[in-house]
Short mmCIF file of C-alpha atoms in Angstrom, two decimals:
data_model
loop_
_atom_site.label_atom_id
_atom_site.label_comp_id
_atom_site.label_asym_id
_atom_site.label_seq_id
_atom_site.Cartn_x
_atom_site.Cartn_y
_atom_site.Cartn_z
CA GLN Q 1 15.23 26.99 8.56
CA GLN Q 2 12.46 24.59 7.80
CA GLN Q 3 10.96 25.21 4.40
CA VAL Q 4 8.10 22.74 4.71
CA LYS Q 5 6.08 22.90 7.90
CA GLN Q 6 3.96 19.86 8.72
CA SER Q 7 1.18 19.58 11.27
CA PRO Q 8 0.07 18.01 13.48
CA GLN Q 9 3.06 16.17 14.92
CA SER Q 10 0.78 13.33 15.99
CA LEU Q 11 -2.79 12.36 15.30
CA ILE Q 12 -5.21 9.83 16.74
CA VAL Q 13 -8.27 8.90 14.69
CA GLN Q 14 -11.01 6.35 15.17
CA LYS Q 15 -11.45 3.60 12.62
CA GLY Q 16 -13.63 4.86 9.79
CA GLY Q 17 -12.78 8.50 10.44
CA ILE Q 18 -10.96 11.00 8.26
CA SER Q 19 -7.30 11.71 8.92
CA ILE Q 20 -6.04 15.11 7.79
CA ILE Q 21 -2.40 16.16 7.74
CA ASN Q 22 -1.37 19.61 6.60
CA CYS Q 23 1.79 21.07 5.12
CA ALA Q 24 2.75 24.64 4.33
CA TYR Q 25 5.64 25.93 2.28
CA GLU Q 26 7.27 29.24 1.44
CA ASN Q 27 9.21 28.61 -1.75
CA THR Q 28 6.95 29.38 -4.71
CA ALA Q 29 9.39 27.58 -7.01
CA PHE Q 30 8.36 24.21 -5.56
CA ASP Q 31 6.66 22.20 -8.29
CA TYR Q 32 6.40 18.68 -6.91
CA PHE Q 33 4.67 17.70 -3.67
CA PRO Q 34 4.81 14.03 -2.62
CA TRP Q 35 3.60 12.27 0.48
CA TYR Q 36 5.48 9.32 1.93
CA GLN Q 37 4.25 6.67 4.35
CA GLN Q 38 6.61 4.96 6.77
CA PHE Q 39 5.82 1.89 8.86
CA PRO Q 40 7.99 0.97 11.87
CA GLY Q 41 11.19 -0.76 10.80
CA LYS Q 42 10.77 0.23 7.17
CA GLY Q 43 11.93 3.05 4.97
CA PRO Q 44 9.42 5.64 3.72
CA ALA Q 45 7.43 4.67 0.64
CA LEU Q 46 5.91 7.03 -1.90
CA LEU Q 47 2.17 7.21 -1.29
CA ILE Q 48 0.87 9.88 -3.63
CA ALA Q 49 2.21 13.03 -5.27
CA ILE Q 50 0.82 16.16 -6.90
CA ARG Q 51 2.08 18.91 -9.15
CA PRO Q 52 0.72 22.46 -8.88
CA ASP Q 53 -1.27 22.37 -12.11
CA VAL Q 54 -4.05 20.47 -10.32
CA SER Q 55 -5.84 21.23 -7.05
CA GLU Q 56 -6.64 17.68 -6.04
CA LYS Q 57 -5.45 14.15 -6.67
CA LYS Q 58 -7.12 11.02 -5.41
CA GLU Q 59 -5.84 7.47 -5.20
CA GLY Q 60 -8.19 5.14 -3.43
CA ARG Q 61 -8.78 6.42 0.10
CA PHE Q 62 -5.90 8.91 -0.13
CA THR Q 63 -6.39 12.44 -1.48
CA ILE Q 64 -3.99 15.34 -1.79
CA SER Q 65 -5.57 18.79 -1.76
CA PHE Q 66 -3.38 21.59 -3.05
CA ASN Q 67 -3.93 25.33 -2.51
CA LYS Q 68 -1.36 27.24 -4.53
CA SER Q 69 -2.39 30.71 -3.36
CA ALA Q 70 -2.20 29.71 0.30
CA LYS Q 71 0.98 27.68 -0.31
CA GLN Q 72 -0.53 24.72 1.48
CA PHE Q 73 -1.21 21.10 0.69
CA SER Q 74 -2.82 18.40 2.71
CA LEU Q 75 -3.31 14.65 2.84
CA HIS Q 76 -6.77 13.28 3.56
CA ILE Q 77 -7.20 9.63 4.45
CA MET Q 78 -10.83 8.64 4.14
CA ASP Q 79 -12.30 5.70 6.10
CA SER Q 80 -9.08 5.43 8.11
CA GLN Q 81 -8.07 1.88 9.06
CA PRO Q 82 -5.75 0.52 11.76
CA GLY Q 83 -3.42 -0.55 8.95
CA ASP Q 84 -2.97 3.12 8.07
CA SER Q 85 -1.19 3.67 11.39
CA ALA Q 86 2.22 4.95 10.32
CA THR Q 87 4.32 8.08 10.07
CA TYR Q 88 3.50 10.33 7.15
CA PHE Q 89 5.91 12.80 5.61
CA CYS Q 90 5.11 15.58 3.20
CA ALA Q 91 7.85 16.94 0.97
CA ALA Q 92 8.44 19.42 -1.81
CA SER Q 93 11.02 20.05 -4.48
CA CYS Q 94 11.76 22.46 -7.29
CA ASN Q 95 13.37 21.98 -10.67
CA ALA Q 96 17.14 22.06 -10.23
CA GLY Q 97 18.17 19.47 -12.77
CA ASN Q 98 20.26 16.73 -11.22
CA ASN Q 99 20.30 18.71 -7.99
CA ARG Q 100 16.54 18.39 -7.49
CA LYS Q 101 16.18 17.34 -3.86
CA LEU Q 102 13.21 16.81 -1.61
CA ILE Q 103 12.67 19.21 1.28
CA TRP Q 104 10.90 17.21 3.97
CA GLY Q 105 8.37 17.99 6.64
CA LEU Q 106 9.13 16.59 10.08
CA GLY Q 107 6.46 13.92 9.91
CA THR Q 108 3.12 13.09 11.50
CA SER Q 109 2.61 9.96 13.55
CA LEU Q 110 -0.88 8.64 12.84
CA ALA Q 111 -2.59 6.11 15.07
CA VAL Q 112 -5.95 4.70 13.98
CA ASN Q 113 -7.81 3.11 16.86
CA PRO Q 114 -9.85 -0.01 16.07
CA ASP Z 1 9.64 -3.42 -8.22
CA VAL Z 2 12.80 -1.49 -7.51
CA LYS Z 3 14.66 -2.86 -4.59
CA VAL Z 4 17.06 -0.91 -2.44
CA THR Z 5 19.03 -3.14 -0.12
CA GLN Z 6 21.01 -1.97 2.85
CA SER Z 7 23.57 -4.49 3.99
CA SER Z 8 22.86 -4.37 7.73
CA ARG Z 9 19.67 -3.80 9.72
CA TYR Z 10 21.47 -3.26 13.01
CA LEU Z 11 25.06 -2.30 13.66
CA VAL Z 12 26.94 -1.56 16.88
CA LYS Z 13 30.32 0.13 16.58
CA ARG Z 14 32.80 1.66 18.98
CA THR Z 15 33.73 5.33 19.10
CA GLY Z 16 36.57 6.07 16.70
CA GLU Z 17 35.93 3.11 14.43
CA LYS Z 18 35.64 3.55 10.67
CA VAL Z 19 32.18 2.43 9.64
CA PHE Z 20 30.94 1.47 6.19
CA LEU Z 21 27.24 1.40 5.37
CA GLU Z 22 26.45 -0.24 2.06
CA CYS Z 23 23.48 0.30 -0.22
CA VAL Z 24 22.66 -1.48 -3.46
CA GLN Z 25 19.80 -0.82 -5.88
CA ASP Z 26 18.79 -3.18 -8.66
CA MET Z 27 17.01 -0.97 -11.19
CA ASP Z 28 19.76 1.06 -12.82
CA HIS Z 29 18.72 4.28 -11.09
CA GLU Z 30 20.87 7.32 -11.70
CA ASN Z 31 20.42 9.06 -8.37
CA MET Z 32 21.15 7.75 -4.89
CA PHE Z 33 20.84 9.37 -1.48
CA TRP Z 34 21.88 8.86 2.14
CA TYR Z 35 19.69 10.21 4.92
CA ARG Z 36 19.72 9.94 8.65
CA GLN Z 37 16.48 9.86 10.59
CA ASP Z 38 16.23 10.97 14.20
CA PRO Z 39 13.11 11.42 16.35
CA GLY Z 40 11.73 14.92 16.01
CA LEU Z 41 14.24 15.86 13.30
CA GLY Z 42 12.71 14.05 10.36
CA LEU Z 43 14.88 13.04 7.42
CA ARG Z 44 18.13 14.89 6.93
CA LEU Z 45 20.15 14.53 3.75
CA ILE Z 46 23.79 13.61 4.26
CA TYR Z 47 25.05 13.10 0.69
CA PHE Z 48 23.64 12.31 -2.69
CA SER Z 49 25.00 11.15 -6.01
CA TYR Z 50 23.49 11.70 -9.44
CA ASP Z 51 26.01 9.60 -11.35
CA VAL Z 52 28.88 7.20 -10.86
CA LYS Z 53 31.82 8.86 -9.10
CA MET Z 54 29.75 12.01 -8.60
CA LYS Z 55 28.76 13.17 -5.13
CA GLU Z 56 27.14 16.22 -3.65
CA LYS Z 57 26.94 17.32 -0.04
CA GLY Z 58 23.56 17.40 1.57
CA ASP Z 59 22.54 19.31 4.64
CA ILE Z 60 24.66 17.48 7.24
CA PRO Z 61 27.80 16.07 5.55
CA GLU Z 62 30.19 16.70 8.44
CA GLY Z 63 31.78 13.51 9.72
CA TYR Z 64 30.67 11.50 6.68
CA SER Z 65 31.97 10.66 3.24
CA VAL Z 66 30.56 8.59 0.40
CA SER Z 67 31.71 6.44 -2.45
CA ARG Z 68 30.00 5.51 -5.67
CA GLU Z 69 32.29 3.41 -7.85
CA LYS Z 70 29.47 1.52 -9.55
CA LYS Z 71 26.02 2.73 -10.52
CA GLU Z 72 24.18 0.27 -8.31
CA ARG Z 73 26.19 0.80 -5.14
CA PHE Z 74 26.41 3.85 -2.87
CA SER Z 75 28.42 3.60 0.32
CA LEU Z 76 28.32 5.87 3.35
CA ILE Z 77 31.51 6.09 5.39
CA LEU Z 78 31.85 7.34 8.92
CA GLU Z 79 35.55 8.13 9.11
CA SER Z 80 35.70 8.08 12.92
CA ALA Z 81 32.39 7.14 14.48
CA SER Z 82 31.11 9.25 17.33
CA THR Z 83 28.19 8.74 19.70
CA ASN Z 84 26.26 11.60 18.08
CA GLN Z 85 26.18 9.55 14.89
CA THR Z 86 23.95 6.99 16.55
CA SER Z 87 20.92 7.06 14.29
CA MET Z 88 18.78 5.32 11.68
CA TYR Z 89 20.45 5.59 8.27
CA LEU Z 90 18.31 5.37 5.16
CA CYS Z 91 19.47 4.90 1.60
CA ALA Z 92 17.25 5.84 -1.34
CA SER Z 93 17.43 5.77 -5.11
CA ARG Z 94 15.60 7.67 -7.83
CA GLU Z 95 15.37 6.94 -11.53
CA ASP Z 96 15.58 10.58 -12.61
CA PRO Z 97 15.18 14.03 -11.03
CA SER Z 98 11.42 14.12 -11.60
CA GLY Z 99 10.68 10.77 -9.99
CA GLY Z 100 9.87 9.47 -6.55
CA TYR Z 101 12.37 7.94 -4.16
CA THR Z 102 12.63 4.27 -3.29
CA PHE Z 103 14.04 3.71 0.17
CA GLY Z 104 15.80 0.79 1.76
CA SER Z 105 14.67 -0.53 5.12
CA GLY Z 106 17.38 1.33 6.98
CA THR Z 107 20.38 0.55 9.15
CA ARG Z 108 20.10 1.34 12.83
CA LEU Z 109 23.61 2.27 13.91
CA THR Z 110 24.58 2.52 17.55
CA VAL Z 111 27.96 3.99 18.42
CA VAL Z 112 29.13 3.16 21.94
#
């Protein structure tokens, strides 16, 4: 049973466009929502993360929007560049002490055309 | 920057072999994880460890074991490799439960 549902599975965007990836969750105990970026041949790398006390977090061209009532969060990539082409994973976790583990979405493959 | 190093990028093993995948992190992180990544299945947690000599099963521990004798090193062991264990294996570490993960570059294991 997948607890974090990510969409779309793949996305093609033109250079300069906005890339939007969405995630939905069921567990209201989740309190940490990170996004990871993975380039081919590399492990995922933490891109940006949000906690539910804020509705939006921005770091450069990357923004997380968080809707607690809808149990959804999304990643927006503004002015998308070919170098942003990668697989993006959303994830969520709840406070379980040492047993805090990330529950992962299945990933979105983003291709930014030049 | 924290570095997580996986000993092999590519590995080819025969069915039935005992396989060791090694992972070392250099920033004194408490928590370490082993994942496998398969197309369409995302990242699946095999085992994790929150302290030396401590281990916890993840979502798919069958056919695997782990060892953490020193804080910086977390080993994944395939007791008797099978073809369905052909996959990309990713190691990660985390400073504390509230922090982000740092991943290694992965080991692509092929079992023939």
